[in-house]
GROMACS .gro file of C-alpha atoms in nm:
model
  406
    1MET     CA    1   0.000   0.000   0.000
    2LYS     CA    2   0.284   0.238   0.092
    3HIS     CA    3   0.444   0.154  -0.242
    4LEU     CA    4   0.125   0.251  -0.429
    5VAL     CA    5   0.098   0.576  -0.235
    6LEU     CA    6   0.462   0.659  -0.312
    7VAL     CA    7   0.409   0.589  -0.682
    8SER     CA    8   0.100   0.810  -0.685
    9VAL     CA    9   0.285   1.094  -0.512
   10LEU     CA   10   0.575   1.067  -0.757
   11ALA     CA   11   0.338   1.065  -1.055
   12LEU     CA   12   0.159   1.373  -0.921
   13SER     CA   13   0.491   1.550  -0.862
   14LEU     CA   14   0.614   1.472  -1.212
   15GLY     CA   15   0.287   1.596  -1.356
   16LEU     CA   16   0.317   1.925  -1.167
   17VAL     CA   17   0.679   1.967  -1.281
   18SER     CA   18   0.578   1.893  -1.641
   19ALA     CA   19   0.293   2.144  -1.627
   20ALA     CA   20   0.519   2.410  -1.476
   21ALA     CA   21   0.780   2.349  -1.745
   22ALA     CA   22   0.515   2.382  -2.016
   23GLU     CA   23   0.394   2.712  -1.869
   24THR     CA   24   0.750   2.840  -1.854
   25ARG     CA   25   0.812   2.741  -2.214
   26GLN     CA   26   0.492   2.910  -2.328
   27ALA     CA   27   0.578   3.226  -2.134
   28ARG     CA   28   0.924   3.233  -2.292
   29PHE     CA   29   0.778   3.186  -2.642
   30ASP     CA   30   0.521   3.462  -2.589
   31ALA     CA   31   0.784   3.697  -2.449
   32THR     CA   32   1.013   3.635  -2.747
   33VAL     CA   33   0.738   3.712  -2.995
   34GLN     CA   34   0.657   4.033  -2.809
   35VAL     CA   35   1.020   4.143  -2.816
   36ILE     CA   36   1.048   4.070  -3.189
   37MET     CA   37   0.730   4.262  -3.269
   38ALA     CA   38   0.847   4.557  -3.060
   39GLU     CA   39   1.162   4.593  -3.272
   40PRO     CA   40   1.149   4.871  -3.534
   41TYR     CA   41   1.065   4.754  -3.886
   42GLN     CA   42   1.152   4.986  -4.174
   43ALA     CA   43   0.983   4.895  -4.502
   44ALA     CA   44   1.190   5.168  -4.670
   45TYR     CA   45   1.513   5.001  -4.557
   46ALA     CA   46   1.827   5.135  -4.727
   47PRO     CA   47   2.131   4.901  -4.719
   48LEU     CA   48   2.446   5.094  -4.633
   49GLY     CA   49   2.804   4.999  -4.556
   50PRO     CA   50   2.942   4.652  -4.490
   51ASP     CA   51   2.789   4.328  -4.379
   52THR     CA   52   3.029   4.248  -4.098
   53SER     CA   53   2.943   3.877  -4.082
   54PHE     CA   54   3.182   3.812  -4.372
   55THR     CA   55   3.557   3.764  -4.350
   56SER     CA   56   3.640   3.968  -4.660
   57PRO     CA   57   3.491   4.316  -4.714
   58THR     CA   58   3.131   4.263  -4.825
   59LEU     CA   59   2.874   4.533  -4.885
   60ASN     CA   60   2.527   4.504  -4.740
   61THR     CA   61   2.267   4.471  -5.017
   62ALA     CA   62   1.891   4.479  -5.061
   63PRO     CA   63   1.741   4.143  -4.961
   64ALA     CA   64   1.588   4.101  -5.307
   65GLU     CA   65   1.941   4.049  -5.443
   66ASP     CA   66   1.958   3.722  -5.250
   67TYR     CA   67   1.722   3.578  -5.511
   68THR     CA   68   1.907   3.703  -5.816
   69THR     CA   69   2.270   3.800  -5.878
   70GLY     CA   70   2.353   3.773  -5.509
   71SER     CA   71   2.291   3.397  -5.524
   72ILE     CA   72   2.500   3.319  -5.832
   73PRO     CA   73   2.859   3.208  -5.759
   74GLY     CA   74   3.104   3.403  -5.970
   75ASP     CA   75   2.879   3.708  -6.002
   76PRO     CA   76   3.028   4.033  -5.860
   77ASP     CA   77   2.729   4.060  -5.623
   78TYR     CA   78   2.785   3.713  -5.478
   79PRO     CA   79   2.982   3.725  -5.151
   80ALA     CA   80   3.254   3.476  -5.065
   81TRP     CA   81   3.171   3.229  -4.790
   82PRO     CA   82   3.329   3.341  -4.461
   83ALA     CA   83   3.637   3.162  -4.335
   84GLY     CA   84   3.525   2.860  -4.136
   85PHE     CA   85   3.278   2.728  -4.391
   86ARG     CA   86   3.366   2.420  -4.593
   87GLN     CA   87   3.178   2.216  -4.848
   88VAL     CA   88   3.068   1.865  -4.753
   89LEU     CA   89   2.869   1.588  -4.916
   90LEU     CA   90   2.591   1.435  -4.710
   91HIS     CA   91   2.309   1.198  -4.796
   92SER     CA   92   1.935   1.204  -4.743
   93GLY     CA   93   1.741   0.919  -4.588
   94ASP     CA   94   1.688   0.752  -4.926
   95GLY     CA   95   2.052   0.800  -5.027
   96ALA     CA   96   2.017   1.118  -5.234
   97PRO     CA   97   2.352   1.301  -5.242
   98LEU     CA   98   2.336   1.659  -5.114
   99LEU     CA   99   2.608   1.924  -5.114
  100ALA     CA  100   2.626   2.159  -4.817
  101MET     CA  101   2.832   2.431  -4.654
  102VAL     CA  102   2.909   2.373  -4.287
  103ALA     CA  103   3.090   2.580  -4.024
  104LEU     CA  104   3.166   2.472  -3.668
  105HIS     CA  105   3.303   2.663  -3.370
  106PRO     CA  106   3.539   2.513  -3.112
  107ALA     CA  107   3.379   2.376  -2.795
  108VAL     CA  108   3.004   2.322  -2.753
  109HIS     CA  109   2.756   2.564  -2.911
  110PRO     CA  110   2.400   2.552  -3.050
  111GLY     CA  111   2.345   2.475  -3.417
  112ILE     CA  112   2.117   2.605  -3.692
  113VAL     CA  113   2.006   2.444  -4.018
  114VAL     CA  114   1.944   2.714  -4.284
  115VAL     CA  115   1.696   2.596  -4.548
  116HIS     CA  116   1.691   2.750  -4.895
  117GLY     CA  117   1.389   2.801  -5.118
  118PHE     CA  118   1.316   2.713  -5.480
  119ASN     CA  119   1.627   2.884  -5.614
  120THR     CA  120   1.851   2.747  -5.888
  121HIS     CA  121   2.165   2.769  -5.678
  122GLY     CA  122   2.016   2.620  -5.364
  123TYR     CA  123   2.224   2.689  -5.056
  124ALA     CA  124   2.403   2.980  -5.228
  125SER     CA  125   2.081   3.181  -5.194
  126VAL     CA  126   2.100   3.171  -4.811
  127ILE     CA  127   2.467   3.258  -4.777
  128ARG     CA  128   2.400   3.585  -4.593
  129TRP     CA  129   2.173   3.418  -4.338
  130ALA     CA  130   2.417   3.134  -4.277
  131ALA     CA  131   2.699   3.387  -4.242
  132VAL     CA  132   2.531   3.601  -3.976
  133LEU     CA  133   2.431   3.297  -3.770
  134TYR     CA  134   2.787   3.165  -3.773
  135ALA     CA  135   2.923   3.511  -3.691
  136ARG     CA  136   2.694   3.525  -3.388
  137GLY     CA  137   2.816   3.201  -3.241
  138TYR     CA  138   2.609   2.920  -3.396
  139ASP     CA  139   2.734   2.606  -3.566
  140VAL     CA  140   2.570   2.619  -3.908
  141VAL     CA  141   2.484   2.398  -4.201
  142ALA     CA  142   2.333   2.537  -4.521
  143ALA     CA  143   2.249   2.225  -4.719
  144ASP     CA  144   2.107   2.179  -5.064
  145GLN     CA  145   1.793   1.986  -5.130
  146ARG     CA  146   1.801   1.736  -5.414
  147ASP     CA  147   1.848   1.814  -5.783
  148PHE     CA  148   1.955   2.178  -5.768
  149ALA     CA  149   2.239   2.331  -5.971
  150PHE     CA  150   2.530   2.212  -5.761
  151GLU     CA  151   2.400   1.854  -5.755
  152SER     CA  152   2.336   1.855  -6.129
  153ALA     CA  153   2.685   1.988  -6.199
  154ALA     CA  154   2.833   1.711  -5.983
  155GLY     CA  155   2.628   1.441  -6.157
  156TYR     CA  156   2.390   1.389  -5.865
  157GLY     CA  157   2.076   1.535  -6.023
  158ASN     CA  158   1.857   1.468  -6.325
  159PRO     CA  159   1.776   1.200  -6.435
  160GLU     CA  160   1.814   1.072  -6.077
  161TRP     CA  161   1.704   1.211  -5.738
  162LEU     CA  162   1.441   1.434  -5.899
  163GLN     CA  163   1.277   1.725  -5.717
  164THR     CA  164   0.928   1.684  -5.574
  165PHE     CA  165   0.851   2.039  -5.445
  166GLY     CA  166   0.869   1.934  -5.081
  167TRP     CA  167   0.801   1.564  -5.019
  168LYS     CA  168   1.150   1.424  -5.065
  169GLU     CA  169   1.307   1.764  -4.993
  170SER     CA  170   1.171   1.763  -4.638
  171GLU     CA  171   1.359   1.435  -4.588
  172ASP     CA  172   1.669   1.615  -4.718
  173VAL     CA  173   1.620   1.892  -4.462
  174LEU     CA  174   1.589   1.643  -4.179
  175ALA     CA  175   1.904   1.470  -4.305
  176ALA     CA  176   2.090   1.801  -4.283
  177GLY     CA  177   1.978   1.836  -3.923
  178ARG     CA  178   2.096   1.486  -3.841
  179TYR     CA  179   2.428   1.557  -4.008
  180LEU     CA  180   2.478   1.871  -3.798
  181GLU     CA  181   2.375   1.689  -3.482
  182GLY     CA  182   2.643   1.429  -3.552
  183GLN     CA  183   2.924   1.684  -3.558
  184PRO     CA  184   3.138   1.727  -3.243
  185GLY     CA  185   3.041   2.010  -3.013
  186VAL     CA  186   2.694   2.082  -3.152
  187GLY     CA  187   2.428   2.148  -2.889
  188ALA     CA  188   2.056   2.208  -2.935
  189ILE     CA  189   1.960   2.263  -3.298
  190GLY     CA  190   1.719   2.511  -3.452
  191ILE     CA  191   1.598   2.542  -3.811
  192VAL     CA  192   1.510   2.845  -4.022
  193GLY     CA  193   1.360   2.822  -4.371
  194PHE     CA  194   1.270   3.062  -4.650
  195SER     CA  195   0.998   3.029  -4.917
  196GLU     CA  196   0.967   2.663  -5.025
  197GLY     CA  197   1.236   2.601  -4.764
  198ALA     CA  198   0.994   2.739  -4.505
  199GLN     CA  199   0.734   2.486  -4.612
  200ASN     CA  200   0.997   2.213  -4.599
  201THR     CA  201   1.103   2.331  -4.255
  202ALA     CA  202   0.752   2.265  -4.123
  203LEU     CA  203   0.737   1.930  -4.303
  204ALA     CA  204   1.081   1.831  -4.167
  205LEU     CA  205   0.981   1.929  -3.814
  206ALA     CA  206   0.680   1.700  -3.844
  207LEU     CA  207   0.898   1.415  -3.973
  208ASP     CA  208   1.139   1.475  -3.687
  209GLN     CA  209   0.857   1.460  -3.435
  210ALA     CA  210   0.751   1.122  -3.572
  211ALA     CA  211   1.102   0.980  -3.529
  212LYS     CA  212   1.216   0.808  -3.211
  213HIS     CA  213   1.502   1.054  -3.169
  214HIS     CA  214   1.428   1.422  -3.221
  215VAL     CA  215   1.684   1.658  -3.376
  216PHE     CA  216   1.523   2.002  -3.373
  217SER     CA  217   1.439   2.216  -3.070
  218ALA     CA  218   1.280   2.518  -3.246
  219GLY     CA  219   1.168   2.630  -3.592
  220LEU     CA  220   1.131   2.965  -3.768
  221THR     CA  221   0.989   3.022  -4.118
  222PHE     CA  222   0.943   3.303  -4.367
  223SER     CA  223   0.681   3.289  -4.647
  224GLY     CA  224   0.625   2.916  -4.676
  225PRO     CA  225   0.337   2.778  -4.886
  226ALA     CA  226   0.063   2.647  -4.658
  227ASP     CA  227  -0.016   2.379  -4.917
  228GLN     CA  228   0.205   2.321  -5.220
  229ASN     CA  229  -0.075   2.213  -5.452
  230THR     CA  230  -0.272   2.528  -5.370
  231GLN     CA  231   0.040   2.736  -5.413
  232LEU     CA  232   0.107   2.593  -5.759
  233SER     CA  233  -0.258   2.635  -5.857
  234THR     CA  234  -0.276   3.006  -5.777
  235ASN     CA  235  -0.085   3.088  -6.095
  236VAL     CA  236   0.004   2.784  -6.304
  237ILE     CA  237   0.169   2.988  -6.579
  238ALA     CA  238   0.401   3.160  -6.331
  239SER     CA  239   0.467   2.827  -6.157
  240ASP     CA  240   0.561   2.666  -6.488
  241ALA     CA  241   0.797   2.953  -6.566
  242LEU     CA  242   0.964   2.921  -6.226
  243VAL     CA  243   1.007   2.545  -6.268
  244ALA     CA  244   1.164   2.598  -6.612
  245LEU     CA  245   1.401   2.856  -6.464
  246VAL     CA  246   1.512   2.659  -6.158
  247THR     CA  247   1.521   2.313  -6.316
  248PRO     CA  248   1.613   2.357  -6.684
  249HIS     CA  249   1.545   1.990  -6.760
  250GLU     CA  250   1.177   2.055  -6.679
  251THR     CA  251   0.935   2.288  -6.856
  252SER     CA  252   0.620   2.267  -6.644
  253VAL     CA  253   0.488   2.180  -6.299
  254CYS     CA  254   0.287   1.884  -6.427
  255GLY     CA  255   0.575   1.754  -6.636
  256ALA     CA  256   0.807   1.771  -6.336
  257LEU     CA  257   0.553   1.593  -6.117
  258GLN     CA  258   0.504   1.320  -6.376
  259HIS     CA  259   0.877   1.261  -6.409
  260ALA     CA  260   0.923   1.253  -6.033
  261ALA     CA  261   0.622   1.024  -5.989
  262THR     CA  262   0.765   0.777  -6.239
  263TYR     CA  263   1.108   0.787  -6.075
  264TYR     CA  264   0.973   0.739  -5.720
  265SER     CA  265   0.702   0.489  -5.824
  266THR     CA  266   0.406   0.697  -5.715
  267THR     CA  267   0.171   0.960  -5.861
  268GLY     CA  268   0.186   1.337  -5.881
  269PHE     CA  269  -0.125   1.358  -5.664
  270GLN     CA  270   0.039   1.143  -5.395
  271ILE     CA  271   0.355   1.354  -5.407
  272LEU     CA  272   0.160   1.673  -5.337
  273SER     CA  273  -0.045   1.502  -5.066
  274HIS     CA  274   0.273   1.499  -4.853
  275GLU     CA  275   0.318   1.876  -4.887
  276THR     CA  276   0.059   2.051  -4.672
  277ALA     CA  277   0.255   2.248  -4.414
  278MET     CA  278  -0.055   2.376  -4.234
  279HIS     CA  279  -0.157   2.019  -4.148
  280ALA     CA  280   0.199   1.921  -4.057
  281GLN     CA  281   0.199   2.185  -3.784
  282THR     CA  282  -0.043   1.982  -3.576
  283SER     CA  283   0.221   1.720  -3.500
  284ILE     CA  284   0.502   1.966  -3.421
  285ARG     CA  285   0.577   1.996  -3.050
  286VAL     CA  286   0.868   2.241  -3.052
  287PRO     CA  287   0.829   2.621  -3.078
  288LEU     CA  288   0.740   2.730  -3.432
  289LEU     CA  289   0.702   3.090  -3.550
  290ASN     CA  290   0.588   3.168  -3.906
  291PHE     CA  291   0.616   3.504  -4.083
  292TYR     CA  292   0.440   3.623  -4.401
  293ALA     CA  293   0.398   3.948  -4.593
  294GLN     CA  294   0.062   4.073  -4.718
  295ASP     CA  295   0.220   4.215  -5.035
  296ASP     CA  296   0.393   3.887  -5.128
  297SER     CA  297   0.390   3.844  -5.506
  298LEU     CA  298   0.466   3.470  -5.489
  299VAL     CA  299   0.280   3.326  -5.188
  300PRO     CA  300  -0.074   3.471  -5.168
  301ALA     CA  301  -0.158   3.644  -4.841
  302PHE     CA  302  -0.446   3.406  -4.763
  303GLU     CA  303  -0.196   3.126  -4.705
  304ALA     CA  304  -0.087   3.300  -4.385
  305LYS     CA  305  -0.447   3.264  -4.262
  306MET     CA  306  -0.439   2.896  -4.354
  307MET     CA  307  -0.129   2.848  -4.138
  308ALA     CA  308  -0.278   3.055  -3.856
  309ALA     CA  309  -0.593   2.844  -3.857
  310TYR     CA  310  -0.394   2.528  -3.793
  311ASN     CA  311  -0.165   2.661  -3.523
  312ALA     CA  312  -0.440   2.841  -3.333
  313GLY     CA  313  -0.463   2.703  -2.982
  314ASN     CA  314  -0.108   2.569  -2.979
  315PRO     CA  315   0.076   2.775  -2.717
  316LEU     CA  316   0.411   2.720  -2.891
  317GLN     CA  317   0.304   2.818  -3.244
  318GLN     CA  318   0.214   3.148  -3.403
  319THR     CA  319   0.176   3.292  -3.752
  320ILE     CA  320   0.233   3.662  -3.814
  321GLU     CA  321   0.173   3.856  -4.134
  322LEU     CA  322   0.327   4.198  -4.198
  323GLN     CA  323   0.179   4.450  -4.438
  324GLN     CA  324   0.501   4.504  -4.633
  325GLY     CA  325   0.793   4.272  -4.693
  326GLU     CA  326   0.742   4.097  -5.025
  327HIS     CA  327   0.870   3.740  -5.016
  328ALA     CA  328   1.089   3.541  -4.775
  329TYR     CA  329   1.374   3.794  -4.749
  330PHE     CA  330   1.181   4.088  -4.609
  331PHE     CA  331   1.253   4.453  -4.689
  332ASP     CA  332   1.428   4.529  -4.358
  333ARG     CA  333   1.735   4.307  -4.343
  334TRP     CA  334   1.831   4.448  -4.002
  335TRP     CA  335   1.494   4.354  -3.853
  336GLN     CA  336   1.496   4.008  -4.007
  337GLN     CA  337   1.847   3.932  -3.880
  338ARG     CA  338   1.745   4.058  -3.537
  339THR     CA  339   1.433   3.841  -3.543
  340ILE     CA  340   1.627   3.525  -3.629
  341LEU     CA  341   1.902   3.590  -3.375
  342ARG     CA  342   1.662   3.687  -3.094
  343TYR     CA  343   1.431   3.394  -3.158
  344PHE     CA  344   1.696   3.124  -3.142
  345LYS     CA  345   1.882   3.288  -2.854
  346ASP     CA  346   1.563   3.260  -2.648
  347GLN     CA  347   1.419   2.932  -2.777
  348LEU     CA  348   1.723   2.703  -2.798
  349PRO     CA  349   1.812   2.568  -2.453
  350SER     CA  350   2.187   2.576  -2.518
  351ALA     CA  351   2.177   2.927  -2.669
  352SER     CA  352   2.020   3.122  -2.386
  353GLY     CA  353   2.308   3.053  -2.151
  354ASP     CA  354   2.588   3.071  -2.409
  355PRO     CA  355   2.768   3.408  -2.380
  356THR     CA  356   2.923   3.366  -2.726
  357VAL     CA  357   2.581   3.360  -2.895
  358GLY     CA  358   2.482   3.714  -2.989
  359VAL     CA  359   2.169   3.893  -3.105
  360GLU     CA  360   2.317   4.199  -3.281
  361PRO     CA  361   2.261   4.220  -3.658
  362SER     CA  362   2.564   4.245  -3.885
  363VAL     CA  363   2.410   4.513  -4.112
  364ASN     CA  364   2.300   4.873  -4.076
  365GLN     CA  365   1.966   4.982  -3.938
  366THR     CA  366   1.758   5.242  -4.122
  367PRO     CA  367   1.610   5.491  -3.873
  368GLY     CA  368   1.244   5.577  -3.856
  369GLY     CA  369   1.090   5.235  -3.843
  370ALA     CA  370   0.784   5.187  -3.625
  371PRO     CA  371   0.749   4.871  -3.415
  372ALA     CA  372   0.684   4.566  -3.631
  373SER     CA  373   0.356   4.521  -3.443
  374THR     CA  374   0.219   4.826  -3.626
  375GLN     CA  375   0.266   4.633  -3.952
  376ALA     CA  376   0.080   4.327  -3.828
  377VAL     CA  377  -0.224   4.210  -4.025
  378ALA     CA  378  -0.521   4.058  -3.841
  379LEU     CA  379  -0.538   3.690  -3.935
  380GLY     CA  380  -0.829   3.562  -3.739
  381PRO     CA  381  -1.014   3.409  -3.600
  382VAL     CA  382  -1.030   3.159  -3.885
  383SER     CA  383  -1.128   2.795  -3.855
  384LYS     CA  384  -0.954   2.484  -3.978
  385GLU     CA  385  -1.265   2.418  -4.185
  386TRP     CA  386  -1.218   2.754  -4.358
  387ALA     CA  387  -0.853   2.673  -4.423
  388ASP     CA  388  -0.937   2.335  -4.572
  389ALA     CA  389  -1.195   2.500  -4.796
  390GLN     CA  390  -0.914   2.706  -4.954
  391LEU     CA  391  -0.733   2.394  -5.077
  392ALA     CA  392  -0.727   2.384  -5.456
  393PRO     CA  393  -0.814   2.086  -5.677
  394TYR     CA  394  -0.519   1.879  -5.793
  395VAL     CA  395  -0.318   2.111  -6.015
  396CYS     CA  396  -0.262   1.850  -6.285
  397ASP     CA  397  -0.618   1.719  -6.310
  398PRO     CA  398  -0.769   1.844  -6.640
  399ALA     CA  399  -1.118   1.769  -6.507
  400ALA     CA  400  -1.068   2.029  -6.233
  401GLY     CA  401  -1.037   2.304  -6.490
  402VAL     CA  402  -0.704   2.431  -6.357
  403PRO     CA  403  -0.532   2.631  -6.636
  404GLY     CA  404  -0.218   2.450  -6.751
  405ALA     CA  405  -0.319   2.105  -6.626
  406ASN     CA  406  -0.247   1.819  -6.862
   0.00000   0.00000   0.00000
């Protein structure tokens, strides 16, 4: 009898400790979001002077350049990787070869996986974000997802390891996290993703949660599609043009899906069924903060509401939409760096107590910005049923009447 009483007391005590820990975690998450939204955001940001996160003299640039010339190795606008980064070859769960840039500090420090979007040169498009994280004390890996330019040039892409717009790529992202975790001296790991990489960040976090051993301790995203099929369907002509630009061996969304479906022995419909980030959120148990911009020309503003609908009620998840910012790399580079650095400093257990991990941006601040909270767009309340009603018919089903389907 005494044994049963002791067990009951211990169970009650553990439950109280667990509840207290959950409340503390929620309070820390809420406080971090408040701090981020209190920071000044300047939509008329003017890049001036150097970006001090680089070893060689490197000018700060407008974030939009990260998509274009600033992401093309060999172009005058492309910065050299800081000293400390080296290229490695890692492999996804199904064996797909992936090239990556990795940088590690001596001793034990937290790590960050930086996830690129649908950009021809993959990890090269997130060089400035990887650089500032490393400069502020994090161990960093910026890894490619399958079948981008670097893989194709090395013979690892088409006609093998074809892109799937998120299904297989989320496995690639998780593999990058596991690679970083396996390096000596890496503590708790966070993940930040941009554009399609933001979608794949949410998908990878869900995959990680389903695994026996969890890699990631916090996630942060910017402008990720809430559902890839819906995203592609919003403008099929523009989607086809982007596919042709990023993957020159493909000329259309539906052609790319058909080729990938044949290679992976499935269907295009089944591929896209794995790519609904708003649903994936429901299985994520670590802190997750999503940012969108109302004036985004690539990801329609309503997708922020779809994400908000599915993280409503989760104390460790929130979706925020700003009025101005365009896509993924927002107008104010200072604010976005500050947001990333502040978020992971507070949310990663091994970062908060690490004096070498900083929160100061490496670029100039443009005066006159009001608090980011003044840019916030009301997203709710919206229901999950409303969000599901926004899902588009299968983009490649001619019977659905989607322009461009075949």
